[in-house]
Coordinates of N, CA and C in Angstrom, one line a residue:
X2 N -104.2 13.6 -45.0 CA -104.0 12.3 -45.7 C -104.7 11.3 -44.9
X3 N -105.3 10.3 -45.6 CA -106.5 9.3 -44.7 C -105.7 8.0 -45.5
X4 N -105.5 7.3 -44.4 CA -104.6 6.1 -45.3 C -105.9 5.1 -44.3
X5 N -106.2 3.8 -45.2 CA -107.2 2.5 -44.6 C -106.1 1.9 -45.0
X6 N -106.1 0.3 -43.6 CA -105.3 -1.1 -43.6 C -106.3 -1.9 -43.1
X7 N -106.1 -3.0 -43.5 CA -106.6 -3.8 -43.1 C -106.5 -4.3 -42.0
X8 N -107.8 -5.1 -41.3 CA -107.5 -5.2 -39.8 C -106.5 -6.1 -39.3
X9 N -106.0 -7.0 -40.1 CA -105.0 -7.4 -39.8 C -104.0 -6.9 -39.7
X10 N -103.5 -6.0 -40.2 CA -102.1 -5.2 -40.3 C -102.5 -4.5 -39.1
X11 N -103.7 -3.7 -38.9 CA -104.1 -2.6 -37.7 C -103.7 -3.4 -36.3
X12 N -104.2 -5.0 -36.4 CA -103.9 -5.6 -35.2 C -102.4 -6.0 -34.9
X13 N -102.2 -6.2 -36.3 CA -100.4 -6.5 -35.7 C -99.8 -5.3 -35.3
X14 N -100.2 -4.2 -35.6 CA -99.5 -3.0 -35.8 C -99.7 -2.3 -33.8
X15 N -100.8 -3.1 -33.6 CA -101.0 -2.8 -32.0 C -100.4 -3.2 -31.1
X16 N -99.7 -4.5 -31.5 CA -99.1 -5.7 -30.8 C -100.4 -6.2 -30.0
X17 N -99.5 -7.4 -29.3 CA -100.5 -8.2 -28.2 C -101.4 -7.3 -27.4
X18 N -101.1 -6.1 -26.7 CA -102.2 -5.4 -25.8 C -103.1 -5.0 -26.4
X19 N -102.6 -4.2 -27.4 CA -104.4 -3.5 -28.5 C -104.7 -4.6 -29.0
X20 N -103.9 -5.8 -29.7 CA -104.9 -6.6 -29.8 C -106.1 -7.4 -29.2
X21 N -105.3 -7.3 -28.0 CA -106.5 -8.2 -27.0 C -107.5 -7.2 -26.4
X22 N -107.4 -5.8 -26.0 CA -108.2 -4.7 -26.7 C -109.1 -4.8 -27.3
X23 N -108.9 -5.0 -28.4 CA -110.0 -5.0 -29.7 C -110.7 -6.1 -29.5
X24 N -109.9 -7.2 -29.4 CA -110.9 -8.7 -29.9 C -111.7 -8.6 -28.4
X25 N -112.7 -9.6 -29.3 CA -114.2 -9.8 -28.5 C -115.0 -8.7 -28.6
X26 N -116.1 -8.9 -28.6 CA -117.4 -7.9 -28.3 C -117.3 -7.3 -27.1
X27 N -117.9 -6.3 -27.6 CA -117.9 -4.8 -26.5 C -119.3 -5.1 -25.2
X28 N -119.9 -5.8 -25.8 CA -121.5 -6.1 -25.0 C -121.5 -6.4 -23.8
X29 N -122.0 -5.2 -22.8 CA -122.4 -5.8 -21.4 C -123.4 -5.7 -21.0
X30 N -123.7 -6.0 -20.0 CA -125.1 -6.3 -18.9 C -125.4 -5.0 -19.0
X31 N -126.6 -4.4 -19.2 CA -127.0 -3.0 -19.3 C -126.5 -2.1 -20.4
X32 N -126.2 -2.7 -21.3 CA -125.9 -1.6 -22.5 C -126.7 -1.4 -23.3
X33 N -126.4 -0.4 -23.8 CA -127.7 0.3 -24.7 C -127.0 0.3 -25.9
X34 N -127.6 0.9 -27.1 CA -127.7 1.1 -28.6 C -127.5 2.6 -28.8
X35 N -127.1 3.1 -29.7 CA -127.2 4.7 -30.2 C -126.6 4.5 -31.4
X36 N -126.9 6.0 -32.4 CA -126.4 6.3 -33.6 C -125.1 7.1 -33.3
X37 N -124.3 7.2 -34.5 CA -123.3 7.6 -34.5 C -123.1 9.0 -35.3
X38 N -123.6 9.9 -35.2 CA -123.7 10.8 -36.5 C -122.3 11.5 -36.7
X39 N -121.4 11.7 -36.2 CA -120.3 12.1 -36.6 C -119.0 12.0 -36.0
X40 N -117.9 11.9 -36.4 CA -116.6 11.9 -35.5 C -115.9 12.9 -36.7
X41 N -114.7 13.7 -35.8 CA -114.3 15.2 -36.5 C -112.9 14.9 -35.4
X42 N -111.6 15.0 -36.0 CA -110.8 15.2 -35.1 C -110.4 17.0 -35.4
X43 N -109.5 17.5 -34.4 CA -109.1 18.9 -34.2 C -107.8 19.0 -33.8
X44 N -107.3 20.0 -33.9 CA -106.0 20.4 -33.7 C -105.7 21.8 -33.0
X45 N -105.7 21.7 -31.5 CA -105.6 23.4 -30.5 C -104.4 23.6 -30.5
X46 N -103.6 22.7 -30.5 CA -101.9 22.4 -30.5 C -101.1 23.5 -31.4
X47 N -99.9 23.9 -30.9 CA -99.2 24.3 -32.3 C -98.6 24.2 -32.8
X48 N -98.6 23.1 -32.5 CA -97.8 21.9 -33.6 C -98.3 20.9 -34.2
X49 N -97.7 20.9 -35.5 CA -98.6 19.9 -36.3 C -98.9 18.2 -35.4
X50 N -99.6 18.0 -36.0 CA -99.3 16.2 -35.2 C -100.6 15.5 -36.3
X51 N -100.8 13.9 -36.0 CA -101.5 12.7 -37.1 C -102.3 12.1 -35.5
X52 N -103.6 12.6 -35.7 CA -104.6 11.8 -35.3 C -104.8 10.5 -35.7
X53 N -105.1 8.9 -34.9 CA -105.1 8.1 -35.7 C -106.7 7.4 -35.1
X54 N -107.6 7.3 -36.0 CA -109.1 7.1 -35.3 C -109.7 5.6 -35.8
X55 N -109.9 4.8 -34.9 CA -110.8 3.7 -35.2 C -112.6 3.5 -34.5
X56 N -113.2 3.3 -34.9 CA -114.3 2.9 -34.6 C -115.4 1.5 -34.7
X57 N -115.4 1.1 -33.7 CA -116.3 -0.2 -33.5 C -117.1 0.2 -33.6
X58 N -118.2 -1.2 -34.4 CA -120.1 -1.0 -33.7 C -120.2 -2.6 -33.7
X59 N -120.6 -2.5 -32.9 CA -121.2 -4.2 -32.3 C -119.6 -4.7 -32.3
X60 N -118.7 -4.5 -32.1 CA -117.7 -5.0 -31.8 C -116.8 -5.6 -33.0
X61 N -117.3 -4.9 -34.1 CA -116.2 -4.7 -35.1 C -116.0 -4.2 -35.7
X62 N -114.6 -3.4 -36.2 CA -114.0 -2.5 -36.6 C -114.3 -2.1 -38.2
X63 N -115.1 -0.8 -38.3 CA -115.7 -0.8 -39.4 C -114.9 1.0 -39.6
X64 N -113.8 0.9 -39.3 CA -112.9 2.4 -39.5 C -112.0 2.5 -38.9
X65 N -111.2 2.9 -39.6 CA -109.6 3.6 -39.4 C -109.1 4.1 -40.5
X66 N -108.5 5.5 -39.6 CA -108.1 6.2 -41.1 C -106.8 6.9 -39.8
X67 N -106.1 7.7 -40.1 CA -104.8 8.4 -39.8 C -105.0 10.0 -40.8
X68 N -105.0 11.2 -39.8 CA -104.6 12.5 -40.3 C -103.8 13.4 -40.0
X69 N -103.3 14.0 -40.9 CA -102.3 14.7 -40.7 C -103.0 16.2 -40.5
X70 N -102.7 17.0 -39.2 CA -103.8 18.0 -38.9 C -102.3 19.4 -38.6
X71 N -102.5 20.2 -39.6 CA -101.8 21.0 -39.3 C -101.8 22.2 -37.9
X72 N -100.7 22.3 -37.6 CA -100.5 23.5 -36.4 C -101.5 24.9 -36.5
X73 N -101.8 24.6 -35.1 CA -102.9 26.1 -34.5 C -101.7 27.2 -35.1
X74 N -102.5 28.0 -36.3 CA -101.9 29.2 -36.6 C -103.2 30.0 -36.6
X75 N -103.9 30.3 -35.3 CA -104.8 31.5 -35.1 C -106.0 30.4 -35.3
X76 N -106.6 29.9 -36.5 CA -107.3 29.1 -36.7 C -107.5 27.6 -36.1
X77 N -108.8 26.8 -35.7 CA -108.4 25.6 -35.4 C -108.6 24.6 -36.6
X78 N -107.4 23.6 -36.7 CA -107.7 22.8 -37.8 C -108.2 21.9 -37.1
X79 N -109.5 21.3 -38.2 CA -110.9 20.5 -38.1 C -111.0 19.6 -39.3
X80 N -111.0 18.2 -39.0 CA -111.2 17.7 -40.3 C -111.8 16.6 -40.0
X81 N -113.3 17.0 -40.7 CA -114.3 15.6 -40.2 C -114.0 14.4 -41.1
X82 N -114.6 13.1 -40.3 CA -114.2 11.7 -40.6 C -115.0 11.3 -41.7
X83 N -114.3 10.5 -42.6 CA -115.5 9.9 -43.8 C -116.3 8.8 -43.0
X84 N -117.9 9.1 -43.0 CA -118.3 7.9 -42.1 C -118.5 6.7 -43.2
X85 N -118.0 5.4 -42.3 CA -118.1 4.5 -43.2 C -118.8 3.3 -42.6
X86 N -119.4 4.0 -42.0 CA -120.1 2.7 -40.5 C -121.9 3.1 -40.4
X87 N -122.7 2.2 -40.4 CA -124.1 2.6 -40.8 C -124.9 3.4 -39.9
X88 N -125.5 4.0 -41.0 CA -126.2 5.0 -39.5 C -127.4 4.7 -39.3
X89 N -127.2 4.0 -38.2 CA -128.4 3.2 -37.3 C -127.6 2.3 -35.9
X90 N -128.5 2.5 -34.7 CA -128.4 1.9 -33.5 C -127.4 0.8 -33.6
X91 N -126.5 1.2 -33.0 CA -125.6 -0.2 -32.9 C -124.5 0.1 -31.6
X92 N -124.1 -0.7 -30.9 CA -123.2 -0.4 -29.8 C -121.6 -0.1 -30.1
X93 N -121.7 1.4 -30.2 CA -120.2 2.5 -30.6 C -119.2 2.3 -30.2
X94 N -117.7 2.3 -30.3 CA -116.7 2.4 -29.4 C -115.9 3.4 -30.5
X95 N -115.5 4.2 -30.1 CA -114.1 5.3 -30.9 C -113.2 5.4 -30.2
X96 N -111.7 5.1 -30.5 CA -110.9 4.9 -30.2 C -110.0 5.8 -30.8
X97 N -109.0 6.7 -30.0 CA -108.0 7.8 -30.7 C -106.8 7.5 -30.4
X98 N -105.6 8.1 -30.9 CA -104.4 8.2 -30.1 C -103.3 9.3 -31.4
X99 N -103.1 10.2 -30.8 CA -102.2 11.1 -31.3 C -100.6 10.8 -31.5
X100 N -100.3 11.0 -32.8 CA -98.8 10.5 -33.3 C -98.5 9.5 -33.5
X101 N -97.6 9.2 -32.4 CA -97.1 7.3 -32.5 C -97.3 6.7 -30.7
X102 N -98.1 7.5 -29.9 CA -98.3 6.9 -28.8 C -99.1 5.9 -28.4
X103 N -98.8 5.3 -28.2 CA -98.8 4.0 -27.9 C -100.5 3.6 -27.1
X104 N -101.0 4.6 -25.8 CA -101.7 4.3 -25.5 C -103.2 5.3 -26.2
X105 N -104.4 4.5 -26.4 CA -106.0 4.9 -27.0 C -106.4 5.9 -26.1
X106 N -107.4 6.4 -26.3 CA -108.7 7.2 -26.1 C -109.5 6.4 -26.2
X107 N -110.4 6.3 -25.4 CA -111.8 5.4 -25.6 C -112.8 5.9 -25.3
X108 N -114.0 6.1 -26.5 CA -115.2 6.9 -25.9 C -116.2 5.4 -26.4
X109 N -116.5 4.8 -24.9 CA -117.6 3.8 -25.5 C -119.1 4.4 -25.3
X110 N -119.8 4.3 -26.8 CA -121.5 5.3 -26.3 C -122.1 4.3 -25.8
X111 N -122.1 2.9 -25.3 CA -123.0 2.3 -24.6 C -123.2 2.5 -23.3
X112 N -124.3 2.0 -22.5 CA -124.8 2.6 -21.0 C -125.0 4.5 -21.0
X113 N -124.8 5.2 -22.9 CA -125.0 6.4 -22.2 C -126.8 6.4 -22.4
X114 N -127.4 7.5 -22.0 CA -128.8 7.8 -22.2 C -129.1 8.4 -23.5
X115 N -128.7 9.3 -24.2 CA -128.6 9.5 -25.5 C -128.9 8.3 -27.0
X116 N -129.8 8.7 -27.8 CA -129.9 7.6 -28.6 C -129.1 8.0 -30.3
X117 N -128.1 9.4 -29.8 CA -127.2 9.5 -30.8 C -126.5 10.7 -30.6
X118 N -125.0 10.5 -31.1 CA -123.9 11.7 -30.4 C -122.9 11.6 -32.0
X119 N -121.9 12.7 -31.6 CA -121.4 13.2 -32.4 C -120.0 13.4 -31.5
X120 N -118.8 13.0 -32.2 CA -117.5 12.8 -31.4 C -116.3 13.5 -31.8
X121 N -115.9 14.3 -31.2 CA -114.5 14.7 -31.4 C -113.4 14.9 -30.7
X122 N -112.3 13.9 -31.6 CA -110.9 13.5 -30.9 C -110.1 15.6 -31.5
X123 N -109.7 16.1 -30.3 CA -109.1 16.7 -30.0 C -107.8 17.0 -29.6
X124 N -106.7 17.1 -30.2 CA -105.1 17.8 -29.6 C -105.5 18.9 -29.2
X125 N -105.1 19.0 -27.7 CA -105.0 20.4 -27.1 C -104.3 20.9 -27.0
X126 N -103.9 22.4 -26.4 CA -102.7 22.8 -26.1 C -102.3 22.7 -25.8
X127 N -102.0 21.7 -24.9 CA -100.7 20.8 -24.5 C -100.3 19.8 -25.7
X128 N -101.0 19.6 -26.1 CA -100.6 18.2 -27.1 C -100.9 16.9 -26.8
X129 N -102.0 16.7 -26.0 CA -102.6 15.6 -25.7 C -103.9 15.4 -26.5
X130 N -104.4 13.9 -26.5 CA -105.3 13.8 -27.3 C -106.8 13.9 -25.9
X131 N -107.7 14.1 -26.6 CA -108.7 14.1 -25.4 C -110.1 13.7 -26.6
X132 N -111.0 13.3 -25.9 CA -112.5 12.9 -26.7 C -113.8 14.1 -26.6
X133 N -114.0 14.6 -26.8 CA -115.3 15.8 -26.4 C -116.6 14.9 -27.8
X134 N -118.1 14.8 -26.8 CA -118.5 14.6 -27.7 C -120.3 15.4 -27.3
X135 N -121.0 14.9 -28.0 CA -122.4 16.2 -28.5 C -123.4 15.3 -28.1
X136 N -124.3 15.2 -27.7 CA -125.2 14.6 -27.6 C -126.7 15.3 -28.3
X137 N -127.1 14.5 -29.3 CA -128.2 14.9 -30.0 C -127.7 16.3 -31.0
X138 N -126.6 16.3 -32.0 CA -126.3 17.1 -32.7 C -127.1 17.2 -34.0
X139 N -127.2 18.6 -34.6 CA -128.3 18.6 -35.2 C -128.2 17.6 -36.9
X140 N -126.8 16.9 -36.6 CA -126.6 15.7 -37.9 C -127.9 14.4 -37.5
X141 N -128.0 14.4 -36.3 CA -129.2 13.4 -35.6 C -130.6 13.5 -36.1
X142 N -130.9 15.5 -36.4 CA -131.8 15.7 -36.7 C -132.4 15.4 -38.2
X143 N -130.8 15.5 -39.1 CA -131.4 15.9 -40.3 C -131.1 14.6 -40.9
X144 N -130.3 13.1 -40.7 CA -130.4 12.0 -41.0 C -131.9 11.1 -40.3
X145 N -132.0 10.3 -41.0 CA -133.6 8.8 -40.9 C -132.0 7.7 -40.4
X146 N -132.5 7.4 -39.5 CA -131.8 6.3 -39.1 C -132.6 4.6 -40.0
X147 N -132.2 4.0 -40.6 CA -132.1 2.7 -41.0 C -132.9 1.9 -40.3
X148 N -133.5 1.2 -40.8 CA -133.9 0.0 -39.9 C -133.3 -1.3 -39.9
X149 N -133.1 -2.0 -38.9 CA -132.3 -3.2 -38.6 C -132.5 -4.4 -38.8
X150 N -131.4 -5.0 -39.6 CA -131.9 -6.1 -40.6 C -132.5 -6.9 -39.3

């Protein structure tokens, strides 16, 4: 199930600390640009649990969705993100958090050396959320990145 809210509801829903989190731009002294070609959350756990994923580029929130990822029974459940964020150079942040806990995952791709990665929020078997991500996956190869207005 992929439920969208608006960023207002998303910010209230963070209270004061994610919100002050989120607001303002992500941009520092030495940051770089990359593409974003995929985010995929997973489930190693054996218990069911709801991934909940947001993603900045240039420092605004252009995704959030919430899934419901059923329990490791032999198989791992995998269920990639609808991208809704343009595919071209822009400075990335994905942000995860499993269930109703309180504290994010942050994979920011700026300052990396890569000019495009591929991300996945993971429940492990313990039942924590963790980030693993790809650098130069072959979605890099077979998308034309955009050119910038």
């Amino acid at each position: 199930m992929t439920e969208r809210v608006s960023r207002r509801r998303l910010l209230a829903g963070l209270g004061a600390a994610g919100a002050t989190a989120l607001a303002g731009c992500s941009t520092a002294a030495g940051s770089s640009t990359s593409r974003l070609a995929y985010v995929r959350v997973a489930n190693w756990h054996e218990s069911a649990h709801t991934v909940h994923v947001l993603v900045e580029r240039d420092g605004d929130l252009v995704h959030w969705s919430s899934h419901d990822l059923a329990a490791r029974d032999g198989d791992i459940t995998t269920q990639p993100i609808e991208q809704t964020w343009a595919d071209e150079q822009a400075e990335f942040v994905v942000r995860v958090r499993v269930d109703d806990q309180r504290r994010w995952k942050v994979f920011d791709l700026a300052g990396r050396e890569g000019d495009c990665y591929g991300v996945e929020a993971r429940v492990n078997e313990q039942g924590s959320i963790g980030v693993w991500y790809e650098q130069a996956p072959r979605q890099c190869r077979t998308s034309t990145p955009q050119p910038a207005d």
